[in-house]
Amino acid sequence: MLPHSSTDVSGTLYIVATPIGNLDDLSKRAKETLEKASYIAAEDTRHTKKLLNFFNVEARLFSLHDHNEKDRAQYIAKLLDDGEDVALVSDAGTPLISDPGYHVVSHLRDLGYKVSPIPGPSAIITALCASGLPTDKFFFQGFLPAKSKSRKDVMQTWKQQTGTTIFYESTHRINDSIADLMAVFEDDVELVLARELTKTFETFLKGKPSYILQRFEEDSNQMRGEFVVMVDYRPQEDESDNDQEARRILEILLTELPVKQASQLAAKITGLKKNFLYQIALDMKP
Ligand code: SAM
């Protein structure tokens, strides 16, 4: 297809976020856009029809899912050429975020069509902002592989990352995924499981993998619903590395200073505890 340069008469493709549970989270602008668009491309037309009925929006729907995206991209381009506006929605949350639409958007943007986001809920941001885990840097993994071996291989790669790692999980696999986290990280991670966000049974469960698995055993309701899992991996500093560095510094200081001053100064240099260094210094003093 030749590059297209959008004109005033071309329509716009709107990427419209819809609620992830609580229907009051549909924004005014999202509703207006759905009302105004000539067509709505939906992941599951029956699902979206219910949402539209609830808001008394007339449904002019066609389906857009992983298996027909390529054809739909051509079809939507044709509608936009005809001056029609099209809204793209998924079953819940922000389209394209672990949902269909990527091929359509990248294709139409490459061709110069107008693509405009109507922002709103997404489970990942909703979960992260209330998790209490670091938010300055995070990595989104989407859904993990279905097989445990591949899942654990992916988890291993997270050891090289800093910041919070986030993935989506379903009720069917939540127990297995946490067990895999336990196998890979032992209890060297802090987890937050955000469940049923914006819904009646919204829950945030925080703890190490062993604690989460124990909660699942005690109360199987904790495994029900939709999950965002957030992983905060902060490897413990190797004590023996600390010891070695402390000994090296104390060795130098003790040639000039008594034990008390040497350990005070070593604490300032290394950031380690004064008492800890004092004990080492005492052992080292001939
Ligand atoms: N596009 C959506 C978004 O913006 O968040 C995500 C769609 S993805 C197919 C569905 C997954 O998102 C669920 O399996 C779950 O992991 C997560 N999710 C969606 N709604 C959720 C909710 N209310 N509470 C917790 N997780 C949710």
PDB file of C-alpha atoms and ligand atoms in Angstrom:
ATOM      1  CA  MET A   1       0.000   0.000   0.000  1.00  0.00           C
ATOM      2  CA  LEU A   2       1.291   3.497  -0.812  1.00  0.00           C
ATOM      3  CA  PRO A   3       2.008   5.899   2.046  1.00  0.00           C
ATOM      4  CA  HIS A   4      -1.073   7.875   2.867  1.00  0.00           C
ATOM      5  CA  SER A   5      -0.999  11.472   4.016  1.00  0.00           C
ATOM      6  CA  SER A   6      -4.030  12.162   6.141  1.00  0.00           C
ATOM      7  CA  THR A   7      -6.179  15.062   5.004  1.00  0.00           C
ATOM      8  CA  ASP A   8      -8.932  16.997   6.764  1.00  0.00           C
ATOM      9  CA  VAL A   9     -11.443  14.634   5.245  1.00  0.00           C
ATOM     10  CA  SER A  10      -9.718  11.468   6.501  1.00  0.00           C
ATOM     11  CA  GLY A  11     -11.135   9.888   9.602  1.00  0.00           C
ATOM     12  CA  THR A  12      -9.253   9.147  12.815  1.00  0.00           C
ATOM     13  CA  LEU A  13      -8.610   5.838  14.526  1.00  0.00           C
ATOM     14  CA  TYR A  14      -9.217   6.318  18.265  1.00  0.00           C
ATOM     15  CA  ILE A  15      -7.647   3.870  20.733  1.00  0.00           C
ATOM     16  CA  VAL A  16     -10.198   3.876  23.533  1.00  0.00           C
ATOM     17  CA  ALA A  17      -9.492   2.514  27.033  1.00  0.00           C
ATOM     18  CA  THR A  18     -12.461   0.901  28.773  1.00  0.00           C
ATOM     19  CA  PRO A  19     -12.970  -0.159  32.440  1.00  0.00           C
ATOM     20  CA  ILE A  20     -11.114  -3.131  33.970  1.00  0.00           C
ATOM     21  CA  GLY A  21     -13.951  -3.843  36.391  1.00  0.00           C
ATOM     22  CA  ASN A  22     -15.731  -0.776  37.665  1.00  0.00           C
ATOM     23  CA  LEU A  23     -17.901   0.644  34.872  1.00  0.00           C
ATOM     24  CA  ASP A  24     -17.753   4.127  36.407  1.00  0.00           C
ATOM     25  CA  ASP A  25     -14.172   4.241  35.185  1.00  0.00           C
ATOM     26  CA  LEU A  26     -15.258   4.795  31.577  1.00  0.00           C
ATOM     27  CA  SER A  27     -14.219   8.398  30.970  1.00  0.00           C
ATOM     28  CA  LYS A  28     -16.562  11.046  29.594  1.00  0.00           C
ATOM     29  CA  ARG A  29     -14.299  11.439  26.576  1.00  0.00           C
ATOM     30  CA  ALA A  30     -14.226   7.660  25.993  1.00  0.00           C
ATOM     31  CA  LYS A  31     -18.021   7.544  26.022  1.00  0.00           C
ATOM     32  CA  GLU A  32     -18.298  10.530  23.675  1.00  0.00           C
ATOM     33  CA  THR A  33     -15.763   8.969  21.311  1.00  0.00           C
ATOM     34  CA  LEU A  34     -17.669   5.665  21.232  1.00  0.00           C
ATOM     35  CA  GLU A  35     -20.895   7.581  20.531  1.00  0.00           C
ATOM     36  CA  LYS A  36     -19.364   9.666  17.793  1.00  0.00           C
ATOM     37  CA  ALA A  37     -17.292   7.008  15.955  1.00  0.00           C
ATOM     38  CA  SER A  38     -18.882   5.581  12.842  1.00  0.00           C
ATOM     39  CA  TYR A  39     -17.587   2.102  13.737  1.00  0.00           C
ATOM     40  CA  ILE A  40     -16.189   0.334  16.765  1.00  0.00           C
ATOM     41  CA  ALA A  41     -13.563  -2.373  16.261  1.00  0.00           C
ATOM     42  CA  ALA A  42     -13.843  -4.719  19.235  1.00  0.00           C
ATOM     43  CA  GLU A  43     -11.839  -7.736  20.437  1.00  0.00           C
ATOM     44  CA  ASP A  44     -15.086  -9.547  21.272  1.00  0.00           C
ATOM     45  CA  THR A  45     -18.175  -7.888  19.837  1.00  0.00           C
ATOM     46  CA  ARG A  46     -20.583  -9.628  22.266  1.00  0.00           C
ATOM     47  CA  HIS A  47     -18.578  -8.442  25.242  1.00  0.00           C
ATOM     48  CA  THR A  48     -18.364  -4.858  23.991  1.00  0.00           C
ATOM     49  CA  LYS A  49     -22.049  -4.856  23.047  1.00  0.00           C
ATOM     50  CA  LYS A  50     -22.899  -5.347  26.726  1.00  0.00           C
ATOM     51  CA  LEU A  51     -20.715  -2.375  27.680  1.00  0.00           C
ATOM     52  CA  LEU A  52     -22.295  -0.214  24.980  1.00  0.00           C
ATOM     53  CA  ASN A  53     -25.811  -1.252  26.010  1.00  0.00           C
ATOM     54  CA  PHE A  54     -25.028  -0.274  29.592  1.00  0.00           C
ATOM     55  CA  PHE A  55     -24.057   3.219  28.429  1.00  0.00           C
ATOM     56  CA  ASN A  56     -26.861   3.445  25.846  1.00  0.00           C
ATOM     57  CA  VAL A  57     -24.369   3.757  23.032  1.00  0.00           C
ATOM     58  CA  GLU A  58     -25.546   2.449  19.700  1.00  0.00           C
ATOM     59  CA  ALA A  59     -23.395  -0.476  18.588  1.00  0.00           C
ATOM     60  CA  ARG A  60     -21.816  -0.351  15.137  1.00  0.00           C
ATOM     61  CA  LEU A  61     -19.373  -3.112  15.811  1.00  0.00           C
ATOM     62  CA  PHE A  62     -16.984  -5.306  13.911  1.00  0.00           C
ATOM     63  CA  SER A  63     -14.467  -7.754  15.339  1.00  0.00           C
ATOM     64  CA  LEU A  64     -10.741  -7.206  15.564  1.00  0.00           C
ATOM     65  CA  HIS A  65      -8.711  -9.988  17.112  1.00  0.00           C
ATOM     66  CA  ASP A  66      -5.307 -11.619  16.781  1.00  0.00           C
ATOM     67  CA  HIS A  67      -6.431 -13.759  13.822  1.00  0.00           C
ATOM     68  CA  ASN A  68      -7.900 -11.072  11.570  1.00  0.00           C
ATOM     69  CA  GLU A  69      -5.751  -8.017  12.358  1.00  0.00           C
ATOM     70  CA  LYS A  70      -4.011  -7.901   8.964  1.00  0.00           C
ATOM     71  CA  ASP A  71      -7.291  -7.882   7.028  1.00  0.00           C
ATOM     72  CA  ARG A  72      -8.832  -5.450   9.460  1.00  0.00           C
ATOM     73  CA  ALA A  73      -5.942  -2.999   9.022  1.00  0.00           C
ATOM     74  CA  GLN A  74      -6.833  -2.703   5.314  1.00  0.00           C
ATOM     75  CA  TYR A  75     -10.523  -2.420   6.096  1.00  0.00           C
ATOM     76  CA  ILE A  76      -9.995   0.321   8.699  1.00  0.00           C
ATOM     77  CA  ALA A  77      -7.707   2.238   6.284  1.00  0.00           C
ATOM     78  CA  LYS A  78     -10.551   2.193   3.756  1.00  0.00           C
ATOM     79  CA  LEU A  79     -13.044   3.508   6.323  1.00  0.00           C
ATOM     80  CA  LEU A  80     -10.657   6.308   7.335  1.00  0.00           C
ATOM     81  CA  ASP A  81     -10.166   7.196   3.644  1.00  0.00           C
ATOM     82  CA  ASP A  82     -13.943   7.532   3.414  1.00  0.00           C
ATOM     83  CA  GLY A  83     -13.838  10.061   6.254  1.00  0.00           C
ATOM     84  CA  GLU A  84     -15.254   7.716   8.893  1.00  0.00           C
ATOM     85  CA  ASP A  85     -13.907   7.737  12.464  1.00  0.00           C
ATOM     86  CA  VAL A  86     -13.191   4.325  13.975  1.00  0.00           C
ATOM     87  CA  ALA A  87     -12.807   3.476  17.686  1.00  0.00           C
ATOM     88  CA  LEU A  88     -10.710   0.487  18.713  1.00  0.00           C
ATOM     89  CA  VAL A  89     -11.517  -1.201  22.043  1.00  0.00           C
ATOM     90  CA  SER A  90     -10.534  -4.436  23.766  1.00  0.00           C
ATOM     91  CA  ASP A  91     -12.472  -6.463  26.321  1.00  0.00           C
ATOM     92  CA  ALA A  92     -11.045  -4.448  29.205  1.00  0.00           C
ATOM     93  CA  GLY A  93      -8.480  -1.746  29.828  1.00  0.00           C
ATOM     94  CA  THR A  94      -6.200  -0.202  27.257  1.00  0.00           C
ATOM     95  CA  PRO A  95      -6.157  -1.853  23.830  1.00  0.00           C
ATOM     96  CA  LEU A  96      -2.780  -3.227  22.640  1.00  0.00           C
ATOM     97  CA  ILE A  97      -1.584  -3.774  26.238  1.00  0.00           C
ATOM     98  CA  SER A  98      -1.563  -7.605  26.173  1.00  0.00           C
ATOM     99  CA  ASP A  99      -4.511  -7.175  23.811  1.00  0.00           C
ATOM    100  CA  PRO A 100      -5.047  -6.995  20.030  1.00  0.00           C
ATOM    101  CA  GLY A 101      -4.427  -3.884  17.936  1.00  0.00           C
ATOM    102  CA  TYR A 102      -0.656  -3.591  17.583  1.00  0.00           C
ATOM    103  CA  HIS A 103      -0.572  -4.564  13.917  1.00  0.00           C
ATOM    104  CA  VAL A 104      -3.396  -2.173  13.018  1.00  0.00           C
ATOM    105  CA  VAL A 105      -1.873   0.805  14.824  1.00  0.00           C
ATOM    106  CA  SER A 106       1.673   0.292  13.583  1.00  0.00           C
ATOM    107  CA  HIS A 107       0.454  -0.266  10.014  1.00  0.00           C
ATOM    108  CA  LEU A 108      -1.851   2.767   9.947  1.00  0.00           C
ATOM    109  CA  ARG A 109       0.673   5.029  11.643  1.00  0.00           C
ATOM    110  CA  ASP A 110       3.341   3.989   9.128  1.00  0.00           C
ATOM    111  CA  LEU A 111       0.927   4.936   6.368  1.00  0.00           C
ATOM    112  CA  GLY A 112       0.337   8.378   7.901  1.00  0.00           C
ATOM    113  CA  TYR A 113      -3.220   7.957   9.187  1.00  0.00           C
ATOM    114  CA  LYS A 114      -4.373   9.839  12.276  1.00  0.00           C
ATOM    115  CA  VAL A 115      -4.286   7.607  15.384  1.00  0.00           C
ATOM    116  CA  SER A 116      -5.361   9.223  18.645  1.00  0.00           C
ATOM    117  CA  PRO A 117      -5.399   7.682  22.168  1.00  0.00           C
ATOM    118  CA  ILE A 118      -8.285   8.144  24.579  1.00  0.00           C
ATOM    119  CA  PRO A 119      -6.522   7.205  27.825  1.00  0.00           C
ATOM    120  CA  GLY A 120      -8.103   5.375  30.720  1.00  0.00           C
ATOM    121  CA  PRO A 121      -7.686   2.270  32.877  1.00  0.00           C
ATOM    122  CA  SER A 122      -4.954  -0.284  32.437  1.00  0.00           C
ATOM    123  CA  ALA A 123      -4.375  -3.022  35.000  1.00  0.00           C
ATOM    124  CA  ILE A 124      -0.598  -2.579  35.053  1.00  0.00           C
ATOM    125  CA  ILE A 125      -0.586   1.108  36.068  1.00  0.00           C
ATOM    126  CA  THR A 126      -3.592   0.657  38.355  1.00  0.00           C
ATOM    127  CA  ALA A 127      -1.733  -2.100  40.202  1.00  0.00           C
ATOM    128  CA  LEU A 128       1.670  -0.466  40.334  1.00  0.00           C
ATOM    129  CA  CYS A 129       0.558   2.917  41.638  1.00  0.00           C
ATOM    130  CA  ALA A 130      -1.016   1.359  44.739  1.00  0.00           C
ATOM    131  CA  SER A 131       1.514  -1.458  45.306  1.00  0.00           C
ATOM    132  CA  GLY A 132       4.051   0.353  47.444  1.00  0.00           C
ATOM    133  CA  LEU A 133       6.845  -1.041  45.227  1.00  0.00           C
ATOM    134  CA  PRO A 134       9.291   1.197  43.337  1.00  0.00           C
ATOM    135  CA  THR A 135       7.572   3.059  40.512  1.00  0.00           C
ATOM    136  CA  ASP A 136      10.500   5.061  39.117  1.00  0.00           C
ATOM    137  CA  LYS A 137      11.624   2.186  36.936  1.00  0.00           C
ATOM    138  CA  PHE A 138       9.587  -0.853  35.944  1.00  0.00           C
ATOM    139  CA  PHE A 139       9.533  -3.593  33.350  1.00  0.00           C
ATOM    140  CA  PHE A 140       6.336  -5.094  31.952  1.00  0.00           C
ATOM    141  CA  GLN A 141       6.548  -8.729  30.885  1.00  0.00           C
ATOM    142  CA  GLY A 142       2.910  -9.161  29.760  1.00  0.00           C
ATOM    143  CA  PHE A 143       1.798 -12.804  30.070  1.00  0.00           C
ATOM    144  CA  LEU A 144       4.373 -15.480  30.891  1.00  0.00           C
ATOM    145  CA  PRO A 145       4.794 -18.667  28.811  1.00  0.00           C
ATOM    146  CA  ALA A 146       2.401 -21.504  29.600  1.00  0.00           C
ATOM    147  CA  LYS A 147       5.104 -24.097  30.320  1.00  0.00           C
ATOM    148  CA  SER A 148       6.887 -24.017  33.664  1.00  0.00           C
ATOM    149  CA  LYS A 149      10.372 -24.542  32.172  1.00  0.00           C
ATOM    150  CA  SER A 150       9.991 -21.578  29.769  1.00  0.00           C
ATOM    151  CA  ARG A 151       8.464 -19.488  32.552  1.00  0.00           C
ATOM    152  CA  LYS A 152      11.430 -20.116  34.805  1.00  0.00           C
ATOM    153  CA  ASP A 153      13.834 -19.284  31.949  1.00  0.00           C
ATOM    154  CA  VAL A 154      12.114 -15.905  31.572  1.00  0.00           C
ATOM    155  CA  MET A 155      12.201 -15.321  35.338  1.00  0.00           C
ATOM    156  CA  GLN A 156      15.945 -16.010  35.402  1.00  0.00           C
ATOM    157  CA  THR A 157      16.490 -13.037  33.062  1.00  0.00           C
ATOM    158  CA  TRP A 158      14.861 -10.718  35.625  1.00  0.00           C
ATOM    159  CA  LYS A 159      17.889 -11.168  37.871  1.00  0.00           C
ATOM    160  CA  GLN A 160      19.778  -8.805  35.566  1.00  0.00           C
ATOM    161  CA  GLN A 161      17.144  -6.083  35.925  1.00  0.00           C
ATOM    162  CA  THR A 162      16.634  -3.287  38.393  1.00  0.00           C
ATOM    163  CA  GLY A 163      13.240  -1.837  39.267  1.00  0.00           C
ATOM    164  CA  THR A 164       9.881  -3.555  39.568  1.00  0.00           C
ATOM    165  CA  THR A 165       9.027  -6.395  37.177  1.00  0.00           C
ATOM    166  CA  ILE A 166       5.340  -6.818  36.365  1.00  0.00           C
ATOM    167  CA  PHE A 167       3.367  -9.582  34.691  1.00  0.00           C
ATOM    168  CA  TYR A 168      -0.259 -10.508  34.087  1.00  0.00           C
ATOM    169  CA  GLU A 169      -1.600 -13.800  35.390  1.00  0.00           C
ATOM    170  CA  SER A 170      -4.882 -15.695  35.404  1.00  0.00           C
ATOM    171  CA  THR A 171      -6.544 -17.625  38.194  1.00  0.00           C
ATOM    172  CA  HIS A 172      -5.608 -20.951  36.499  1.00  0.00           C
ATOM    173  CA  ARG A 173      -1.870 -20.409  36.667  1.00  0.00           C
ATOM    174  CA  ILE A 174      -1.315 -18.079  39.605  1.00  0.00           C
ATOM    175  CA  ASN A 175      -0.273 -20.838  42.007  1.00  0.00           C
ATOM    176  CA  ASP A 176       2.154 -22.409  39.500  1.00  0.00           C
ATOM    177  CA  SER A 177       3.703 -19.056  38.622  1.00  0.00           C
ATOM    178  CA  ILE A 178       4.337 -18.158  42.255  1.00  0.00           C
ATOM    179  CA  ALA A 179       5.805 -21.641  42.802  1.00  0.00           C
ATOM    180  CA  ASP A 180       8.145 -20.988  39.860  1.00  0.00           C
ATOM    181  CA  LEU A 181       9.134 -17.633  41.358  1.00  0.00           C
ATOM    182  CA  MET A 182       9.961 -19.491  44.566  1.00  0.00           C
ATOM    183  CA  ALA A 183      12.082 -21.981  42.606  1.00  0.00           C
ATOM    184  CA  VAL A 184      14.017 -19.219  40.829  1.00  0.00           C
ATOM    185  CA  PHE A 185      14.397 -16.571  43.547  1.00  0.00           C
ATOM    186  CA  GLU A 186      13.714 -18.539  46.753  1.00  0.00           C
ATOM    187  CA  ASP A 187      12.627 -15.860  49.223  1.00  0.00           C
ATOM    188  CA  ASP A 188      14.965 -13.238  47.833  1.00  0.00           C
ATOM    189  CA  VAL A 189      12.056 -11.225  46.372  1.00  0.00           C
ATOM    190  CA  GLU A 190       9.173  -9.185  47.663  1.00  0.00           C
ATOM    191  CA  LEU A 191       5.949  -9.771  45.713  1.00  0.00           C
ATOM    192  CA  VAL A 192       2.731  -7.800  45.490  1.00  0.00           C
ATOM    193  CA  LEU A 193      -0.289  -9.536  43.954  1.00  0.00           C
ATOM    194  CA  ALA A 194      -3.002  -7.113  42.864  1.00  0.00           C
ATOM    195  CA  ARG A 195      -6.229  -9.069  42.420  1.00  0.00           C
ATOM    196  CA  GLU A 196      -9.628  -8.036  41.035  1.00  0.00           C
ATOM    197  CA  LEU A 197      -8.659  -4.376  40.726  1.00  0.00           C
ATOM    198  CA  THR A 198     -11.543  -1.885  40.897  1.00  0.00           C
ATOM    199  CA  LYS A 199     -13.952  -4.763  41.661  1.00  0.00           C
ATOM    200  CA  THR A 200     -15.689  -5.876  44.860  1.00  0.00           C
ATOM    201  CA  PHE A 201     -12.930  -8.252  45.956  1.00  0.00           C
ATOM    202  CA  GLU A 202      -9.999  -6.022  45.148  1.00  0.00           C
ATOM    203  CA  THR A 203      -7.013  -7.272  47.182  1.00  0.00           C
ATOM    204  CA  PHE A 204      -3.334  -6.429  47.478  1.00  0.00           C
ATOM    205  CA  LEU A 205      -1.317  -9.317  48.903  1.00  0.00           C
ATOM    206  CA  LYS A 206       2.288  -8.544  49.788  1.00  0.00           C
ATOM    207  CA  GLY A 207       5.049 -10.899  50.868  1.00  0.00           C
ATOM    208  CA  LYS A 208       7.739 -13.334  49.893  1.00  0.00           C
ATOM    209  CA  PRO A 209       6.845 -16.297  47.626  1.00  0.00           C
ATOM    210  CA  SER A 210       6.674 -18.753  50.569  1.00  0.00           C
ATOM    211  CA  TYR A 211       4.188 -16.488  52.378  1.00  0.00           C
ATOM    212  CA  ILE A 212       2.002 -16.053  49.266  1.00  0.00           C
ATOM    213  CA  LEU A 213       1.924 -19.834  48.687  1.00  0.00           C
ATOM    214  CA  GLN A 214       1.005 -20.339  52.335  1.00  0.00           C
ATOM    215  CA  ARG A 215      -1.881 -17.823  51.993  1.00  0.00           C
ATOM    216  CA  PHE A 216      -3.112 -19.722  48.909  1.00  0.00           C
ATOM    217  CA  GLU A 217      -3.157 -22.928  50.932  1.00  0.00           C
ATOM    218  CA  GLU A 218      -4.983 -21.318  53.838  1.00  0.00           C
ATOM    219  CA  ASP A 219      -7.567 -19.544  51.688  1.00  0.00           C
ATOM    220  CA  SER A 220      -8.162 -20.674  48.098  1.00  0.00           C
ATOM    221  CA  ASN A 221     -10.191 -17.488  47.435  1.00  0.00           C
ATOM    222  CA  GLN A 222      -6.836 -15.701  47.284  1.00  0.00           C
ATOM    223  CA  MET A 223      -6.245 -17.523  43.971  1.00  0.00           C
ATOM    224  CA  ARG A 224      -9.493 -16.393  42.366  1.00  0.00           C
ATOM    225  CA  GLY A 225      -9.898 -13.666  39.794  1.00  0.00           C
ATOM    226  CA  GLU A 226      -7.501 -11.663  37.646  1.00  0.00           C
ATOM    227  CA  PHE A 227      -3.989 -10.821  38.790  1.00  0.00           C
ATOM    228  CA  VAL A 228      -1.197  -8.368  38.258  1.00  0.00           C
ATOM    229  CA  VAL A 229       1.966  -9.739  39.846  1.00  0.00           C
ATOM    230  CA  MET A 230       4.731  -7.318  40.790  1.00  0.00           C
ATOM    231  CA  VAL A 231       8.218  -8.517  41.651  1.00  0.00           C
ATOM    232  CA  ASP A 232      10.781  -6.520  43.595  1.00  0.00           C
ATOM    233  CA  TYR A 233      14.097  -8.340  43.403  1.00  0.00           C
ATOM    234  CA  ARG A 234      16.838  -6.903  45.589  1.00  0.00           C
ATOM    235  CA  PRO A 235      19.611  -9.437  45.952  1.00  0.00           C
ATOM    236  CA  GLN A 236      21.203  -9.502  49.417  1.00  0.00           C
ATOM    237  CA  GLU A 237      24.699  -8.102  49.388  1.00  0.00           C
ATOM    238  CA  ASP A 238      27.178 -10.880  49.781  1.00  0.00           C
ATOM    239  CA  GLU A 239      28.284 -10.764  53.432  1.00  0.00           C
ATOM    240  CA  SER A 240      31.650 -12.281  52.626  1.00  0.00           C
ATOM    241  CA  ASP A 241      32.371  -9.497  50.093  1.00  0.00           C
ATOM    242  CA  ASN A 242      31.523  -6.956  52.796  1.00  0.00           C
ATOM    243  CA  ASP A 243      33.752  -8.727  55.292  1.00  0.00           C
ATOM    244  CA  GLN A 244      36.669  -8.805  52.888  1.00  0.00           C
ATOM    245  CA  GLU A 245      36.391  -5.108  52.030  1.00  0.00           C
ATOM    246  CA  ALA A 246      36.023  -4.167  55.727  1.00  0.00           C
ATOM    247  CA  ARG A 247      39.103  -6.181  56.626  1.00  0.00           C
ATOM    248  CA  ARG A 248      41.152  -4.535  53.874  1.00  0.00           C
ATOM    249  CA  ILE A 249      40.217  -1.032  55.062  1.00  0.00           C
ATOM    250  CA  LEU A 250      40.672  -1.857  58.757  1.00  0.00           C
ATOM    251  CA  GLU A 251      44.077  -3.364  58.073  1.00  0.00           C
ATOM    252  CA  ILE A 252      45.291   0.005  56.753  1.00  0.00           C
ATOM    253  CA  LEU A 253      43.584   2.090  59.453  1.00  0.00           C
ATOM    254  CA  LEU A 254      44.791  -0.093  62.328  1.00  0.00           C
ATOM    255  CA  THR A 255      48.412   0.627  61.419  1.00  0.00           C
ATOM    256  CA  GLU A 256      47.796   4.262  62.436  1.00  0.00           C
ATOM    257  CA  LEU A 257      44.767   4.255  64.768  1.00  0.00           C
ATOM    258  CA  PRO A 258      43.427   2.463  67.850  1.00  0.00           C
ATOM    259  CA  VAL A 259      40.560  -0.020  67.375  1.00  0.00           C
ATOM    260  CA  LYS A 260      37.758   2.414  68.307  1.00  0.00           C
ATOM    261  CA  GLN A 261      38.777   5.208  65.911  1.00  0.00           C
ATOM    262  CA  ALA A 262      39.688   2.759  63.143  1.00  0.00           C
ATOM    263  CA  SER A 263      36.247   1.141  63.254  1.00  0.00           C
ATOM    264  CA  GLN A 264      34.488   4.531  63.413  1.00  0.00           C
ATOM    265  CA  LEU A 265      36.345   5.721  60.327  1.00  0.00           C
ATOM    266  CA  ALA A 266      35.821   2.387  58.543  1.00  0.00           C
ATOM    267  CA  ALA A 267      32.068   2.711  59.212  1.00  0.00           C
ATOM    268  CA  LYS A 268      32.074   6.120  57.518  1.00  0.00           C
ATOM    269  CA  ILE A 269      33.982   4.759  54.520  1.00  0.00           C
ATOM    270  CA  THR A 270      32.012   1.541  54.001  1.00  0.00           C
ATOM    271  CA  GLY A 271      28.556   2.446  55.326  1.00  0.00           C
ATOM    272  CA  LEU A 272      28.684  -0.748  57.442  1.00  0.00           C
ATOM    273  CA  LYS A 273      27.708  -0.844  61.120  1.00  0.00           C
ATOM    274  CA  LYS A 274      30.246   0.494  63.647  1.00  0.00           C
ATOM    275  CA  ASN A 275      29.756  -2.425  66.058  1.00  0.00           C
ATOM    276  CA  PHE A 276      30.227  -4.985  63.300  1.00  0.00           C
ATOM    277  CA  LEU A 277      33.503  -3.316  62.278  1.00  0.00           C
ATOM    278  CA  TYR A 278      34.613  -2.944  65.912  1.00  0.00           C
ATOM    279  CA  GLN A 279      34.316  -6.711  66.407  1.00  0.00           C
ATOM    280  CA  ILE A 280      36.345  -7.415  63.254  1.00  0.00           C
ATOM    281  CA  ALA A 281      38.954  -4.854  64.299  1.00  0.00           C
ATOM    282  CA  LEU A 282      39.261  -6.479  67.739  1.00  0.00           C
ATOM    283  CA  ASP A 283      39.852  -9.865  66.114  1.00  0.00           C
ATOM    284  CA  MET A 284      42.457  -8.398  63.801  1.00  0.00           C
ATOM    285  CA  LYS A 285      44.434  -6.554  66.448  1.00  0.00           C
ATOM    286  CA  PRO A 286      47.469  -8.678  67.351  1.00  0.00           C
TER     287      PRO A 286
HETATM  288  N1  SAM B   1      -5.540  -4.456  28.119  1.00  0.00           N
HETATM  289  C1  SAM B   1      -5.667  -4.775  29.513  1.00  0.00           C
HETATM  290  C2  SAM B   1      -5.016  -3.681  30.336  1.00  0.00           C
HETATM  291  O1  SAM B   1      -4.853  -2.575  29.850  1.00  0.00           O
HETATM  292  O2  SAM B   1      -4.686  -3.911  31.487  1.00  0.00           O
HETATM  293  C3  SAM B   1      -5.101  -6.151  29.821  1.00  0.00           C
HETATM  294  C4  SAM B   1      -5.739  -7.253  29.052  1.00  0.00           C
HETATM  295  S1  SAM B   1      -5.090  -8.823  29.382  1.00  0.00           S
HETATM  296  C5  SAM B   1      -5.843  -9.791  28.135  1.00  0.00           C
HETATM  297  C6  SAM B   1      -5.998  -9.338  30.772  1.00  0.00           C
HETATM  298  C7  SAM B   1      -5.112  -9.478  32.011  1.00  0.00           C
HETATM  299  O3  SAM B   1      -4.954  -8.213  32.626  1.00  0.00           O
HETATM  300  C8  SAM B   1      -5.727 -10.353  33.092  1.00  0.00           C
HETATM  301  O4  SAM B   1      -5.434 -11.720  32.889  1.00  0.00           O
HETATM  302  C9  SAM B   1      -5.060  -9.832  34.338  1.00  0.00           C
HETATM  303  O5  SAM B   1      -3.771 -10.354  34.462  1.00  0.00           O
HETATM  304  C10 SAM B   1      -4.963  -8.329  34.023  1.00  0.00           C
HETATM  305  N2  SAM B   1      -6.174  -7.652  34.520  1.00  0.00           N
HETATM  306  C11 SAM B   1      -7.169  -7.128  33.798  1.00  0.00           C
HETATM  307  N3  SAM B   1      -8.114  -6.601  34.608  1.00  0.00           N
HETATM  308  C12 SAM B   1      -7.685  -6.800  35.874  1.00  0.00           C
HETATM  309  C13 SAM B   1      -8.208  -6.495  37.157  1.00  0.00           C
HETATM  310  N4  SAM B   1      -9.377  -5.887  37.298  1.00  0.00           N
HETATM  311  N5  SAM B   1      -7.486  -6.842  38.249  1.00  0.00           N
HETATM  312  C14 SAM B   1      -6.304  -7.471  38.118  1.00  0.00           C
HETATM  313  N6  SAM B   1      -5.768  -7.791  36.932  1.00  0.00           N
HETATM  314  C15 SAM B   1      -6.445  -7.467  35.829  1.00  0.00           C
END
